[in-house]
PDB file of C-alpha atoms in Angstrom:
ATOM      1  CA  UNK A1011     -10.798 -39.518 -44.310  1.00 44.00           C
ATOM      2  CA  UNK A1012     -13.175 -40.911 -41.664  1.00 49.00           C
ATOM      3  CA  UNK A1013     -11.880 -42.769 -38.654  1.00 56.00           C
ATOM      4  CA  UNK A1014     -12.811 -46.493 -38.667  1.00 63.00           C
ATOM      5  CA  UNK A1015     -14.802 -45.855 -35.470  1.00 71.00           C
ATOM      6  CA  UNK A1016     -16.990 -43.349 -37.346  1.00 79.00           C
ATOM      7  CA  UNK A1017     -17.778 -45.304 -40.497  1.00 86.00           C
ATOM      8  CA  UNK A1018     -19.887 -48.286 -41.371  1.00 88.00           C
ATOM      9  CA  UNK A1019     -18.095 -50.907 -43.436  1.00 89.00           C
ATOM     10  CA  UNK A1020     -18.856 -54.428 -44.639  1.00 92.00           C
ATOM     11  CA  UNK A1021     -16.751 -57.408 -43.657  1.00 92.00           C
ATOM     12  CA  UNK A1022     -16.990 -61.175 -43.446  1.00 93.00           C
ATOM     13  CA  UNK A1023     -18.304 -62.502 -40.130  1.00 93.00           C
ATOM     14  CA  UNK A1024     -15.794 -64.524 -38.113  1.00 94.00           C
ATOM     15  CA  UNK A1025     -15.953 -66.649 -34.962  1.00 95.00           C
ATOM     16  CA  UNK A1026     -14.565 -63.667 -33.064  1.00 94.00           C
ATOM     17  CA  UNK A1027     -17.799 -61.804 -33.886  1.00 93.00           C
ATOM     18  CA  UNK A1028     -20.032 -64.398 -32.168  1.00 93.00           C
ATOM     19  CA  UNK A1029     -20.592 -62.541 -28.892  1.00 92.00           C
ATOM     20  CA  UNK A1030     -21.312 -59.254 -30.660  1.00 91.00           C
ATOM     21  CA  UNK A1031     -23.716 -60.953 -33.109  1.00 91.00           C
ATOM     22  CA  UNK A1032     -25.668 -62.547 -30.259  1.00 90.00           C
ATOM     23  CA  UNK A1033     -25.799 -59.148 -28.536  1.00 89.00           C
ATOM     24  CA  UNK A1034     -27.007 -57.503 -31.733  1.00 88.00           C
ATOM     25  CA  UNK A1035     -29.775 -60.092 -32.100  1.00 88.00           C
ATOM     26  CA  UNK A1036     -30.869 -59.381 -28.512  1.00 87.00           C
ATOM     27  CA  UNK A1037     -30.885 -55.646 -29.252  1.00 88.00           C
ATOM     28  CA  UNK A1038     -32.813 -56.001 -32.514  1.00 87.00           C
ATOM     29  CA  UNK A1039     -35.492 -58.144 -30.869  1.00 86.00           C
ATOM     30  CA  UNK A1040     -36.282 -55.282 -28.489  1.00 87.00           C
ATOM     31  CA  UNK A1041     -36.121 -52.520 -31.103  1.00 89.00           C
ATOM     32  CA  UNK A1042     -38.160 -53.866 -34.022  1.00 85.00           C
ATOM     33  CA  UNK A1043     -40.955 -56.239 -34.920  1.00 85.00           C
ATOM     34  CA  UNK A1044     -39.923 -56.388 -38.573  1.00 88.00           C
ATOM     35  CA  UNK A1045     -37.141 -58.929 -37.977  1.00 84.00           C
ATOM     36  CA  UNK A1046     -37.868 -62.337 -36.498  1.00 85.00           C
ATOM     37  CA  UNK A1047     -35.328 -64.761 -35.111  1.00 85.00           C
ATOM     38  CA  UNK A1048     -35.761 -68.393 -34.209  1.00 86.00           C
ATOM     39  CA  UNK A1049     -36.315 -68.356 -30.429  1.00 83.00           C
ATOM     40  CA  UNK A1050     -33.898 -71.260 -29.996  1.00 87.00           C
ATOM     41  CA  UNK A1051     -31.010 -68.929 -30.863  1.00 83.00           C
ATOM     42  CA  UNK A1052     -30.948 -67.892 -27.200  1.00 81.00           C
ATOM     43  CA  UNK A1053     -30.362 -71.505 -26.186  1.00 86.00           C
ATOM     44  CA  UNK A1054     -27.171 -71.825 -28.215  1.00 87.00           C
ATOM     45  CA  UNK A1055     -23.902 -71.778 -26.334  1.00 92.00           C
ATOM     46  CA  UNK A1056     -21.436 -69.154 -27.513  1.00 92.00           C
ATOM     47  CA  UNK A1057     -18.946 -71.869 -28.481  1.00 95.00           C
ATOM     48  CA  UNK A1058     -21.515 -73.377 -30.880  1.00 94.00           C
ATOM     49  CA  UNK A1059     -22.163 -69.974 -32.457  1.00 93.00           C
ATOM     50  CA  UNK A1060     -18.409 -69.576 -32.917  1.00 95.00           C
ATOM     51  CA  UNK A1061     -18.150 -73.037 -34.491  1.00 96.00           C
ATOM     52  CA  UNK A1062     -21.014 -72.265 -36.873  1.00 94.00           C
ATOM     53  CA  UNK A1063     -19.362 -69.011 -37.916  1.00 95.00           C
ATOM     54  CA  UNK A1064     -16.127 -70.918 -38.582  1.00 97.00           C
ATOM     55  CA  UNK A1065     -18.014 -73.430 -40.743  1.00 97.00           C
ATOM     56  CA  UNK A1066     -19.666 -70.631 -42.706  1.00 96.00           C
ATOM     57  CA  UNK A1067     -16.262 -69.004 -43.217  1.00 95.00           C
ATOM     58  CA  UNK A1068     -14.859 -72.268 -44.637  1.00 96.00           C
ATOM     59  CA  UNK A1069     -17.861 -72.974 -46.865  1.00 95.00           C
ATOM     60  CA  UNK A1070     -17.486 -72.477 -50.625  1.00 95.00           C
ATOM     61  CA  UNK A1071     -21.226 -71.747 -50.955  1.00 96.00           C
ATOM     62  CA  UNK A1072     -22.098 -69.696 -47.850  1.00 94.00           C
ATOM     63  CA  UNK A1073     -21.078 -66.235 -46.753  1.00 91.00           C
ATOM     64  CA  UNK A1074     -21.951 -64.074 -43.753  1.00 93.00           C
ATOM     65  CA  UNK A1075     -21.573 -60.376 -44.409  1.00 93.00           C
ATOM     66  CA  UNK A1076     -21.653 -58.009 -41.445  1.00 91.00           C
ATOM     67  CA  UNK A1077     -22.076 -54.275 -41.391  1.00 90.00           C
ATOM     68  CA  UNK A1078     -19.805 -52.936 -38.658  1.00 89.00           C
ATOM     69  CA  UNK A1079     -19.488 -49.574 -36.969  1.00 86.00           C
ATOM     70  CA  UNK A1080     -16.016 -49.546 -35.478  1.00 81.00           C
ATOM     71  CA  UNK A1081     -15.404 -53.097 -34.309  1.00 77.00           C
ATOM     72  CA  UNK A1082     -19.038 -53.965 -33.548  1.00 77.00           C
ATOM     73  CA  UNK A1083     -21.697 -55.427 -35.837  1.00 79.00           C
ATOM     74  CA  UNK A1084     -24.312 -52.773 -36.498  1.00 74.00           C
ATOM     75  CA  UNK A1085     -27.967 -52.755 -37.442  1.00 66.00           C
ATOM     76  CA  UNK A1086     -27.427 -49.793 -39.736  1.00 60.00           C
TER      77      UNK A1086
END
């Protein structure tokens, strides 16, 4: 069986993922032109990103699914 560090798995995004998600967005913006993000995302404070993730987690109609490699969100 593969070690969790060596496999990609899907999980719900949580406020604890905020910093890693922002980092992933920064990485993706430099690696591809096929994904576009609203430029104002870089103006958001980390605490606001965390609050938004908490609201999504509590929502009965919204869901944020992350692909993770180990503990970090991944652009697999």
